[in-house]
Short mmCIF file of C-alpha atoms in Angstrom, two decimals:
data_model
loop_
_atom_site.label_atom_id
_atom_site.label_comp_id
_atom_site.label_asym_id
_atom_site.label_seq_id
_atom_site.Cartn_x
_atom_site.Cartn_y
_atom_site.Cartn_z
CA UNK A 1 -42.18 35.53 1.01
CA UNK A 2 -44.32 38.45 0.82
CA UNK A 3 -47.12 39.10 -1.58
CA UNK A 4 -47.21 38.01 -5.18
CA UNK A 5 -43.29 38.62 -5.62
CA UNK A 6 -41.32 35.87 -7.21
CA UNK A 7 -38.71 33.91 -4.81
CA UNK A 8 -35.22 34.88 -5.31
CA UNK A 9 -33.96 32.18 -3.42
CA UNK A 10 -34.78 28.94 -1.68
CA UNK A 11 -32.91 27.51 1.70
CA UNK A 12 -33.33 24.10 1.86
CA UNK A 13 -33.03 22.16 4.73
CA UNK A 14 -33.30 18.43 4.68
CA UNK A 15 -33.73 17.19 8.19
CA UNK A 16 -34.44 14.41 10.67
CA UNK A 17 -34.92 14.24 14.33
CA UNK A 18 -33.01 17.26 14.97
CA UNK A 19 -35.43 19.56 16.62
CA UNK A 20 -33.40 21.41 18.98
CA UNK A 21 -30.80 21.78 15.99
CA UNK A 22 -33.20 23.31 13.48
CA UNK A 23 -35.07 25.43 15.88
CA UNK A 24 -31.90 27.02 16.73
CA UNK A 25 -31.07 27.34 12.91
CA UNK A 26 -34.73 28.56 12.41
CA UNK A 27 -33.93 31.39 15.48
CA UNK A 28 -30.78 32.52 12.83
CA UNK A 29 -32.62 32.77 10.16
CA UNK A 30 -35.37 34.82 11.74
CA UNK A 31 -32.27 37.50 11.70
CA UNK A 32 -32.37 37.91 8.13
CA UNK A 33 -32.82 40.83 5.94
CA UNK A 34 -32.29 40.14 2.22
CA UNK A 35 -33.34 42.60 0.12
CA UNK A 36 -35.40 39.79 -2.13
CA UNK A 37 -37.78 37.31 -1.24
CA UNK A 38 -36.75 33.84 0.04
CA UNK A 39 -38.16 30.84 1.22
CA UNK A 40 -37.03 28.41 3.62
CA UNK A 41 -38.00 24.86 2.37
CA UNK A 42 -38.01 22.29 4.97
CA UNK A 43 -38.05 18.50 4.04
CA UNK A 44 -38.52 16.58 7.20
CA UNK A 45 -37.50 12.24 6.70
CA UNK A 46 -40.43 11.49 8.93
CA UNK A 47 -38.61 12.86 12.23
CA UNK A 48 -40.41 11.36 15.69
CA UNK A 49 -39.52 13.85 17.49
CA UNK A 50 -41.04 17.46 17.83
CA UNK A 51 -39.99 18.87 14.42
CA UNK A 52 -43.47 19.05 12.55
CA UNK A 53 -44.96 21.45 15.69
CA UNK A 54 -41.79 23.22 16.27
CA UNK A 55 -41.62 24.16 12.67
CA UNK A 56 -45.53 25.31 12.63
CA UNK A 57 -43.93 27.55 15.55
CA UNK A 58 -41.90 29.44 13.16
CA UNK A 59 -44.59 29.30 10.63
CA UNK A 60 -47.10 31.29 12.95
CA UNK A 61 -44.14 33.57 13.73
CA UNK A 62 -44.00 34.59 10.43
CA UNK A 63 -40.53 33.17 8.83
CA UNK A 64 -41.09 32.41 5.31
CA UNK A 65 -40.91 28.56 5.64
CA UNK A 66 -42.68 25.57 3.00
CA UNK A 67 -42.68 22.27 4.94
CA UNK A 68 -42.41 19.16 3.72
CA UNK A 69 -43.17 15.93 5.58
CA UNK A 70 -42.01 12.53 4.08
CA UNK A 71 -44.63 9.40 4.86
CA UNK A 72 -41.28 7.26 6.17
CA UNK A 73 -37.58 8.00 6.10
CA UNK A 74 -35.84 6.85 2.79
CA UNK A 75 -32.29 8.09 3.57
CA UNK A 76 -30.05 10.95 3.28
CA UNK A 77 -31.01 11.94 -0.59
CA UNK A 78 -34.27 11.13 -0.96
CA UNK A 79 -34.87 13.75 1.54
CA UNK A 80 -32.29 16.38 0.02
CA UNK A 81 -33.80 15.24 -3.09
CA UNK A 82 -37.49 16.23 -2.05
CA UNK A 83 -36.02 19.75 -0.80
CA UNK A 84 -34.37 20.40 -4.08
CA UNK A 85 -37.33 19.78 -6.06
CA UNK A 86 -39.90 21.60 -4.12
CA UNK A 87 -37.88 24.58 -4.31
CA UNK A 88 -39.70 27.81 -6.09
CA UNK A 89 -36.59 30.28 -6.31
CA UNK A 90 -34.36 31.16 -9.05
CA UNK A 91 -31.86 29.95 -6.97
CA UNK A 92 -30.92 27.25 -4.17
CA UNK A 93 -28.70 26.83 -1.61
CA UNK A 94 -28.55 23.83 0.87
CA UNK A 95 -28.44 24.42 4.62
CA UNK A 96 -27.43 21.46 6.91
CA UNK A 97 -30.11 21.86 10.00
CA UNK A 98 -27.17 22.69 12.15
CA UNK A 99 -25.38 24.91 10.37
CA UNK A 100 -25.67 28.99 9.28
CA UNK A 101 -25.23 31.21 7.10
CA UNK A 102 -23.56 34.70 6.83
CA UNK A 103 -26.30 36.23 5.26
CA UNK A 104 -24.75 39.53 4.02
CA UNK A 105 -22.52 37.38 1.74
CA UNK A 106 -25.48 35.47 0.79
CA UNK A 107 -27.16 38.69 -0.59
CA UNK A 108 -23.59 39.08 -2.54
CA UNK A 109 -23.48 36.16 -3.87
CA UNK A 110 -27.14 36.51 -5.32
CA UNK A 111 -26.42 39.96 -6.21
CA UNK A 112 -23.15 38.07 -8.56
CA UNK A 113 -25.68 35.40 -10.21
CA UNK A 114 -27.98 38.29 -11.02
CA UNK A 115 -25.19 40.43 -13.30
CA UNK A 116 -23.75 36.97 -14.53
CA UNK A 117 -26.35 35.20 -16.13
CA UNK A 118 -23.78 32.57 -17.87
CA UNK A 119 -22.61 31.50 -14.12
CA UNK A 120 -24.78 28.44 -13.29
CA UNK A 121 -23.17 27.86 -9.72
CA UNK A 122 -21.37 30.33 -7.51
CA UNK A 123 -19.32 28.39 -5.22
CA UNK A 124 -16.97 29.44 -1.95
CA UNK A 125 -15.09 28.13 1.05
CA UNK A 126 -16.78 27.63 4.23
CA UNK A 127 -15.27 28.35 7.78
CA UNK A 128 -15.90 26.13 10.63
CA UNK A 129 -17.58 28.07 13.73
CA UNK A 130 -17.63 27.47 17.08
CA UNK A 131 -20.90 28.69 18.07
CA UNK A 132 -20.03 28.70 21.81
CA UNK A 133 -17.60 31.24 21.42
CA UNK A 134 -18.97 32.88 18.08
CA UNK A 135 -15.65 32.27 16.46
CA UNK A 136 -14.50 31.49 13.12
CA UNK A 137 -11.97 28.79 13.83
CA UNK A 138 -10.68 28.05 10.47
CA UNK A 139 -11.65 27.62 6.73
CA UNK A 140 -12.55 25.11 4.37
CA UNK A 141 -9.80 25.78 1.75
CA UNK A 142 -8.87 29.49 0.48
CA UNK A 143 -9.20 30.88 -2.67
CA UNK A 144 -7.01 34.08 -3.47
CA UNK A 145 -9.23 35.88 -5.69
CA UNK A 146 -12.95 35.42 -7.46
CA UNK A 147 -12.28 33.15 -10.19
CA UNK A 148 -14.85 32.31 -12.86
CA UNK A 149 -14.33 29.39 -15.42
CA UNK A 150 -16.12 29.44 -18.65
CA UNK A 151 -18.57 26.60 -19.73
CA UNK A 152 -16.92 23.45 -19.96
CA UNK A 153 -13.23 24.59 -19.44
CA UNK A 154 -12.46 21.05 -17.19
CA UNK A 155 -8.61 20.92 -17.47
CA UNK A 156 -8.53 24.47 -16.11
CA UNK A 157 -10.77 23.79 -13.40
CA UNK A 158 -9.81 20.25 -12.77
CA UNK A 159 -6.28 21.92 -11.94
CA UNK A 160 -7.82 24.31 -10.32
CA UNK A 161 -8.71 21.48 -7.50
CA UNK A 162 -5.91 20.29 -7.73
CA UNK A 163 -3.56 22.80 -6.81
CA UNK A 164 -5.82 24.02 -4.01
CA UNK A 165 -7.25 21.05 -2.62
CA UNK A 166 -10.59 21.96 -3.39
CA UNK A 167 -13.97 20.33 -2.10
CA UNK A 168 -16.38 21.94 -3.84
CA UNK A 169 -19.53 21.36 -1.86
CA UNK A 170 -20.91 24.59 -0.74
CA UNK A 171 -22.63 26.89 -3.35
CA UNK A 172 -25.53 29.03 -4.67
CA UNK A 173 -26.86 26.98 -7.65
CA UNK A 174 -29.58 28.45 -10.74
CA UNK A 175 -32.77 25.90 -9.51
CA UNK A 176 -33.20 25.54 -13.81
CA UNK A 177 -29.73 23.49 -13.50
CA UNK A 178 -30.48 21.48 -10.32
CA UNK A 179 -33.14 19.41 -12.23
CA UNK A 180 -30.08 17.50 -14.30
CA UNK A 181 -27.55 18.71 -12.21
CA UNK A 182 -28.22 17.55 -8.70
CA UNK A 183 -28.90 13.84 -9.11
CA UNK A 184 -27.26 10.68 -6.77
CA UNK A 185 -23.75 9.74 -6.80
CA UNK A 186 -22.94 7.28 -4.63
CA UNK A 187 -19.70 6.04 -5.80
CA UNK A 188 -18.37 8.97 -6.84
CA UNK A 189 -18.16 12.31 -4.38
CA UNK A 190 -20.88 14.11 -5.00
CA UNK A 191 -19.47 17.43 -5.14
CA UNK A 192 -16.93 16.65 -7.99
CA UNK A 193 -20.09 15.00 -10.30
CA UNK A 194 -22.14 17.64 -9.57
CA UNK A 195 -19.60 20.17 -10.13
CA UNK A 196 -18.88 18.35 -13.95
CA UNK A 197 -22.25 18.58 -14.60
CA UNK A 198 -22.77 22.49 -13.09
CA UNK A 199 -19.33 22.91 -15.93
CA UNK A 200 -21.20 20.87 -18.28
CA UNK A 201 -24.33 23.60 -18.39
CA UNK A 202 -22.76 26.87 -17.89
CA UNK A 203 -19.89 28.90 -15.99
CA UNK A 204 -18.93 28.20 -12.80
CA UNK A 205 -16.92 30.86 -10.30
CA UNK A 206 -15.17 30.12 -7.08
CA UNK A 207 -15.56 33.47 -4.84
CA UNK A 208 -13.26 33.93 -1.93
CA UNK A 209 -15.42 35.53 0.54
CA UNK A 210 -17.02 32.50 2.58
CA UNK A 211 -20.83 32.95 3.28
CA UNK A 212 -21.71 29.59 4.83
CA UNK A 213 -20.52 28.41 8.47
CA UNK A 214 -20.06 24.98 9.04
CA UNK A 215 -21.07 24.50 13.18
CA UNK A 216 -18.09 21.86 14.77
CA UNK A 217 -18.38 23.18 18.14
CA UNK A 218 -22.61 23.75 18.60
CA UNK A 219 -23.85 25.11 21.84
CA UNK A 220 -26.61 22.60 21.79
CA UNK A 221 -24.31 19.80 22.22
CA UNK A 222 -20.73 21.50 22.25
CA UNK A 223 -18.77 17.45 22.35
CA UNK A 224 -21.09 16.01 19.36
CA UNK A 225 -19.20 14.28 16.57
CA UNK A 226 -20.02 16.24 13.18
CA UNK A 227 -21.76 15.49 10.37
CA UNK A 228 -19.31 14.61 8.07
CA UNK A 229 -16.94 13.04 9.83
CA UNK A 230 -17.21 9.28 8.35
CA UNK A 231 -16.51 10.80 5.13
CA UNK A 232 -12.79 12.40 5.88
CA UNK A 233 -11.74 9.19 7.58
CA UNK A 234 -12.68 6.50 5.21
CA UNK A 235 -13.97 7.86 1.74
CA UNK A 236 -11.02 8.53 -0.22
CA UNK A 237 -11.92 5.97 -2.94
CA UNK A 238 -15.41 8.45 -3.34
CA UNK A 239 -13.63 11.27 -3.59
CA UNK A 240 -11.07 9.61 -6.18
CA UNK A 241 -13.89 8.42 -7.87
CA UNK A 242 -15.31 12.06 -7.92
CA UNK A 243 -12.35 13.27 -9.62
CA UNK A 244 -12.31 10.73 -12.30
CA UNK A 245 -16.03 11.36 -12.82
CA UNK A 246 -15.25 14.80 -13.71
CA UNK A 247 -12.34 13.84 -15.96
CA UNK A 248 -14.41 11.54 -17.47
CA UNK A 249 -17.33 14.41 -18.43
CA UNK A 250 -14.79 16.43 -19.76
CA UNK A 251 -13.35 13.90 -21.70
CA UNK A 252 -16.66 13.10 -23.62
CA UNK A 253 -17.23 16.53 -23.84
CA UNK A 254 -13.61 16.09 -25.78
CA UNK A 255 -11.92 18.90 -23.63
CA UNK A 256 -9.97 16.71 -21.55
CA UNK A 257 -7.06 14.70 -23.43
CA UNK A 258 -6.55 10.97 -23.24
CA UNK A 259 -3.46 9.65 -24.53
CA UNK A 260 -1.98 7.22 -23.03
CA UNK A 261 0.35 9.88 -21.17
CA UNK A 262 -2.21 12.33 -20.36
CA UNK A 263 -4.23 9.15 -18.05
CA UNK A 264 -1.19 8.26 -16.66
CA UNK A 265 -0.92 12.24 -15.65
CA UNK A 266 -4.33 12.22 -14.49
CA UNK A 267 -4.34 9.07 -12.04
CA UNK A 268 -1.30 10.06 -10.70
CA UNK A 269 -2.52 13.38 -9.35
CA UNK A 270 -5.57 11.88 -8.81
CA UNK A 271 -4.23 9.73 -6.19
CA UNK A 272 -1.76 12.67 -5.33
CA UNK A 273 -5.05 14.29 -3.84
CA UNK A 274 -6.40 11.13 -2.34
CA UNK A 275 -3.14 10.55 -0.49
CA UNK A 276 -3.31 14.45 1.10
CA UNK A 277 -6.91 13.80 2.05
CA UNK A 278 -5.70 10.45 3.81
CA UNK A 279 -3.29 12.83 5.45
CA UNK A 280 -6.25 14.66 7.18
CA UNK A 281 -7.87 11.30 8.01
CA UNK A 282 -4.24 9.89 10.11
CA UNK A 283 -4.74 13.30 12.15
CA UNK A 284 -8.50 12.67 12.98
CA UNK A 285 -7.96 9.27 13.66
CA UNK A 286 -4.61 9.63 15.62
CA UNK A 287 -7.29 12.69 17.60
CA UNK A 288 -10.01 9.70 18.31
CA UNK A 289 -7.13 7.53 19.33
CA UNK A 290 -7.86 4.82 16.76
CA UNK A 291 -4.27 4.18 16.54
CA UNK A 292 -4.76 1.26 14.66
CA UNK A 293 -6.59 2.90 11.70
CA UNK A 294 -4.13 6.03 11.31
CA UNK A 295 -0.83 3.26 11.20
CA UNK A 296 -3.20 1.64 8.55
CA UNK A 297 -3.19 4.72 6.48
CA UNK A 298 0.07 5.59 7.29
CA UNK A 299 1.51 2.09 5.58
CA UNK A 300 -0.76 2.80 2.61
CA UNK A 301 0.54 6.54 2.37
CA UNK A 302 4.74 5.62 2.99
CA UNK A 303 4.05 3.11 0.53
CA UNK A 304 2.24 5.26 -2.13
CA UNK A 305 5.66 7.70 -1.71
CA UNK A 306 4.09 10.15 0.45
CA UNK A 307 6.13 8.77 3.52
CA UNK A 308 7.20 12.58 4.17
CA UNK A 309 3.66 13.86 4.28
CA UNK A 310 3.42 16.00 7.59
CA UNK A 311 0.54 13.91 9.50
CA UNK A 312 2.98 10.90 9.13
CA UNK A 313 6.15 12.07 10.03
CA UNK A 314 3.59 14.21 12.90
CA UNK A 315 2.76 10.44 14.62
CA UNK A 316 6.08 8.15 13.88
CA UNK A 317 7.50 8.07 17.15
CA UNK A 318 4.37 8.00 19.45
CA UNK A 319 2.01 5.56 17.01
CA UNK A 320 4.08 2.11 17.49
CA UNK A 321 3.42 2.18 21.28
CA UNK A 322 0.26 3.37 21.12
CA UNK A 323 -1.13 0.84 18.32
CA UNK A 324 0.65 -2.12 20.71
CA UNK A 325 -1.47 -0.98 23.81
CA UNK A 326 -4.53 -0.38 21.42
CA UNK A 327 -4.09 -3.69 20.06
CA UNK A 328 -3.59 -5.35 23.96
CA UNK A 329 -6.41 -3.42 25.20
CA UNK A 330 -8.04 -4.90 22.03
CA UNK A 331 -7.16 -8.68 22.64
CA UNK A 332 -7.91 -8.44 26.54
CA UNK A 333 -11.46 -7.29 25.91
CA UNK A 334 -11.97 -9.89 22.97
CA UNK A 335 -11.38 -12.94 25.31
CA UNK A 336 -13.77 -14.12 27.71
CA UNK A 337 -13.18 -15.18 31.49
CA UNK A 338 -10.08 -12.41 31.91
CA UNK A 339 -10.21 -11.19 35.04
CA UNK A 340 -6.94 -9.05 35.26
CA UNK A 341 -4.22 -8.27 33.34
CA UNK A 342 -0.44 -8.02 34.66
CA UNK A 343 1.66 -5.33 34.30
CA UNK A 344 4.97 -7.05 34.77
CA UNK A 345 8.08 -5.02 35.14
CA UNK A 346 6.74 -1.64 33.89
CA UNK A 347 8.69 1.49 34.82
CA UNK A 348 4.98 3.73 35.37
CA UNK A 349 2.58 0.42 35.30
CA UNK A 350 0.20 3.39 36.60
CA UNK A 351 0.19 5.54 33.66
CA UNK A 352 0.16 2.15 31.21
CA UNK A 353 -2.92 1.00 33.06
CA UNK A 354 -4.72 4.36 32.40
CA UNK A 355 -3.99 4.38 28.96
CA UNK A 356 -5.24 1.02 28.80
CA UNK A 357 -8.48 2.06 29.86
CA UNK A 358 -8.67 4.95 27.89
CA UNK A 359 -8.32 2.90 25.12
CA UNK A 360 -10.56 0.22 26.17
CA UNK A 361 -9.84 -2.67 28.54
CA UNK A 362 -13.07 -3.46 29.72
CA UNK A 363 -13.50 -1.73 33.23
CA UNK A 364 -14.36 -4.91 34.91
CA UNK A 365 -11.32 -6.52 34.18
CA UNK A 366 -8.62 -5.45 36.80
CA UNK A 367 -5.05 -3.70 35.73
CA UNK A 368 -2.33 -4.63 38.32
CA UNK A 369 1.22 -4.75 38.17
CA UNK A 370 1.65 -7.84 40.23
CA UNK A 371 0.07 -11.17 40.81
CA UNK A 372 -2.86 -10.96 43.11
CA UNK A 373 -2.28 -13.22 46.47
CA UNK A 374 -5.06 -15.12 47.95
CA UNK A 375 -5.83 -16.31 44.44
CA UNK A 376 -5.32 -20.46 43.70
CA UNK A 377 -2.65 -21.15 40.64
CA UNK A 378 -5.55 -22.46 38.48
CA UNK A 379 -7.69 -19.55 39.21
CA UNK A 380 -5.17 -16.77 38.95
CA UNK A 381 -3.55 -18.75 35.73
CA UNK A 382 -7.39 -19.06 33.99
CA UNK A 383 -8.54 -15.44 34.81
CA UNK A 384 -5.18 -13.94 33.74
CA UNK A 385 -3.50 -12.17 30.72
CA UNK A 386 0.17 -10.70 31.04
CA UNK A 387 2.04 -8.31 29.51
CA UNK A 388 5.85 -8.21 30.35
CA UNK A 389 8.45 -5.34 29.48
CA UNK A 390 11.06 -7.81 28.83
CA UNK A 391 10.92 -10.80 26.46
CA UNK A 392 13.22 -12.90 29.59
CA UNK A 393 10.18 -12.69 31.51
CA UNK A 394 8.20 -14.73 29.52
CA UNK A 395 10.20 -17.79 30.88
CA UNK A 396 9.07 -17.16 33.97
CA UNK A 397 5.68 -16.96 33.39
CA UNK A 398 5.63 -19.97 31.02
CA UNK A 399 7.10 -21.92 34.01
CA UNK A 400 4.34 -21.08 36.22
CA UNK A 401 1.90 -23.02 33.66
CA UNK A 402 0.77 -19.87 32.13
CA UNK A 403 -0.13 -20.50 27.94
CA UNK A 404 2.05 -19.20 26.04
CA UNK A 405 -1.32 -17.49 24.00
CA UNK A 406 -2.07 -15.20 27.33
CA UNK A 407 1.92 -13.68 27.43
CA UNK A 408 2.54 -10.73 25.89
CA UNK A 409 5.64 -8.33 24.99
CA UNK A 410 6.49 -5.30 23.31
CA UNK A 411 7.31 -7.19 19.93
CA UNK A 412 4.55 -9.12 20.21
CA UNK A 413 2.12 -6.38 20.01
CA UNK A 414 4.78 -3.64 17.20
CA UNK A 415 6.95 -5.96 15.38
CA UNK A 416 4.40 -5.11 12.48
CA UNK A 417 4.25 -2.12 13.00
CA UNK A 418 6.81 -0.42 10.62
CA UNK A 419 7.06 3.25 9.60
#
């Protein structure tokens, strides 16, 4: 900020415990050059760490920075909330603490809002960066060409989602509209509601040209799981609930039809776009080898009709086996006194045991394709599970005064599991 000029725009960053994370975003923005004043509006949830000094750092440096220290940490909104509202420019834009923006799109999207006073919110895709190699390693949906929609024109927009599998959550927003605007959702995706109510006020335009960068691969900790994450693998019902939300605005702004057919319409592409989003939630999953959880969604996705859907048909042959050693690995850590588990007649009982342990057989228990000598029958019995290639070898192991509870097979462990 310099002088008596007004703000043209406010970066807020809501934050907690992430020092090393916002200084480096702090270092990024000390690289700007807008042509207007900005601010950089910090709202700190009562971090423990080093944040309140290391952000007087920057202060003394000179970067244009209003910091905000809440007495105790009430959450996630509460502390985007308190950014929001101490924000002084005609427009904001939220930064996550480790992520950046491309700030010569930033001064063209400002320039946009300035010649189109009617757009309340100028929204874009995002790419996601991997700040180790400075690379842009994909984007956040694509739009083909700057599209504005007039005030309150929901079916068009709503389509517009539709067709593109749109998650609006990235813009440049008037501050006079976040007041009403930007309030909690917690059931319903935030980005949808917010978007119905940005609709609800004024225009709206998607722009093509990305000017945020979402960090997945950070060079402050280049393995760390990203923010975000929870929400691809198990919010689908928010983001349905989102897009019925918006419906429902635009249907009591009586722009959005609903006869009987028209609902039926709606929900159906309503969970259309759930069912893709599951999609992306089978791959992450099936990536984190939770095997279990993506054959979940898979049997709630063949059965919705969307059987064919490419991160299904992707995992079909691999995710039976996998989900029956995820669910053995699962049983032999659950019970107590196991010692060792049997690998008995396995072709590579090498290559089963390290998968085992990569998907979490406790390391003290021991992985061996044979019974142990030296060991008494009671004691190798009690400290035992087995799991046999061949149901005929169950016999055998029954015989020996093994329960039948600690014996298991292939079908044991994937006769559920049907794709």
């Amino acid at each position: 900020m310099s002088g008596d000029s007004p703000v043209k725009l406010s970066i807020c960053i809501p934050t907690y415990n992430r020092e090393a994370y916002l200084r480096n975003a702090l270092e990024y923005c000390e690289g700007f050059a807008f042509s207007f004043p900005y601010e950089i509006v910090i709202s700190d949830n009562a971090s423990t760490d080093g944040t309140e000094s290391m952000v007087a750092e920057f202060i003394e440096r000179g970067l244009p920075i209003r910091y905000f220290r809440r007495a105790v940490n009430g959450g996630a909104t509460p502390n985007q909330i308190n950014a929001f509202q101490h924000a002084l420019g005609e427009y904001t834009i939220y930064l996550a603490d480790d992520d950046l923006l491309i700030a010569p799109e930033v001064e063209n999207v400002v320039r946009y809002l300035d010649e189109n006073p009617d757009v309340v919110a100028a929204h874009a895709p995002w790419t996601i960066y991997d700040e180790v190699q400075d690379l842009d390693l994909s984007q956040f949906y694509a739009v083909a060409a700057d599209r504005k929609f007039e005030r309150r024109d929901f079916f068009e927009m709503f389509c517009f989602l539709f067709e593109g599998h749109i998650f609006p959550e990235i813009a440049i927003v008037r501050s006079s509209a976040m007041r009403s605007a930007w309030v909690p959702r917690e059931l319903c995706f935030y980005a949808f509601s917010h978007l119905a109510h940005f609709l609800d006020m004024g225009a709206v335009t998607f722009l093509k040209t990305p000017f945020y960068r979402s960090v997945a691969v950070s060079k402050i900790a280049p393995s760390r799981q990203q923010a975000g994450f929870d929400d691809v693998v198990t919010s689908w019902d928010r983001y349905r609930g989102g897009l019925e939300y918006f419906l429902h605005i635009g249907a009591k702004r009586g722009v959005i039809d609903m006869s009987d057919e028209s609902r039926i319409a709606y929900d159906q592409m309503c969970r259309h776009f759930m069912m893709v989003r599951m999609g992306v939630a089978i791959r992450f999953w099936f990536a984190r080898k939770d095997y279990i959880k993506a054959y979940e969604l898979c049997a709630r996705m063949i059965f919705a009709g969307h059987g064919d859907n490419v991160e299904v048909t992707k995992v079909a042959d691999t995710l039976p086996a996998m989900v029956g050693l995820q669910t053995l690995a699962g049983k032999v850590g659950a019970m107590t006194g196991i010692e060792r588990l049997i690998l008995d007649g396995m072709t590579d009982p090498e290559m089963v045991a390290e998968l085992l342990q990569d998907l979490g057989v406790p390391t003290e228990v021991a992985i061996v394709a044979e019974e142990p000598e030296g060991l008494s029958a009671e004691a190798l019995i009690e400290g035992s599970i087995v799991f046999v290639s061949e149901e005929a070898r169950r016999e055998h192991y029954l015989a020996k005064g093994y329960r039948p509870t600690v014996i298991f097979s292939d079908l044991d462990l994937t006769q559920h599991v049907l794709l």
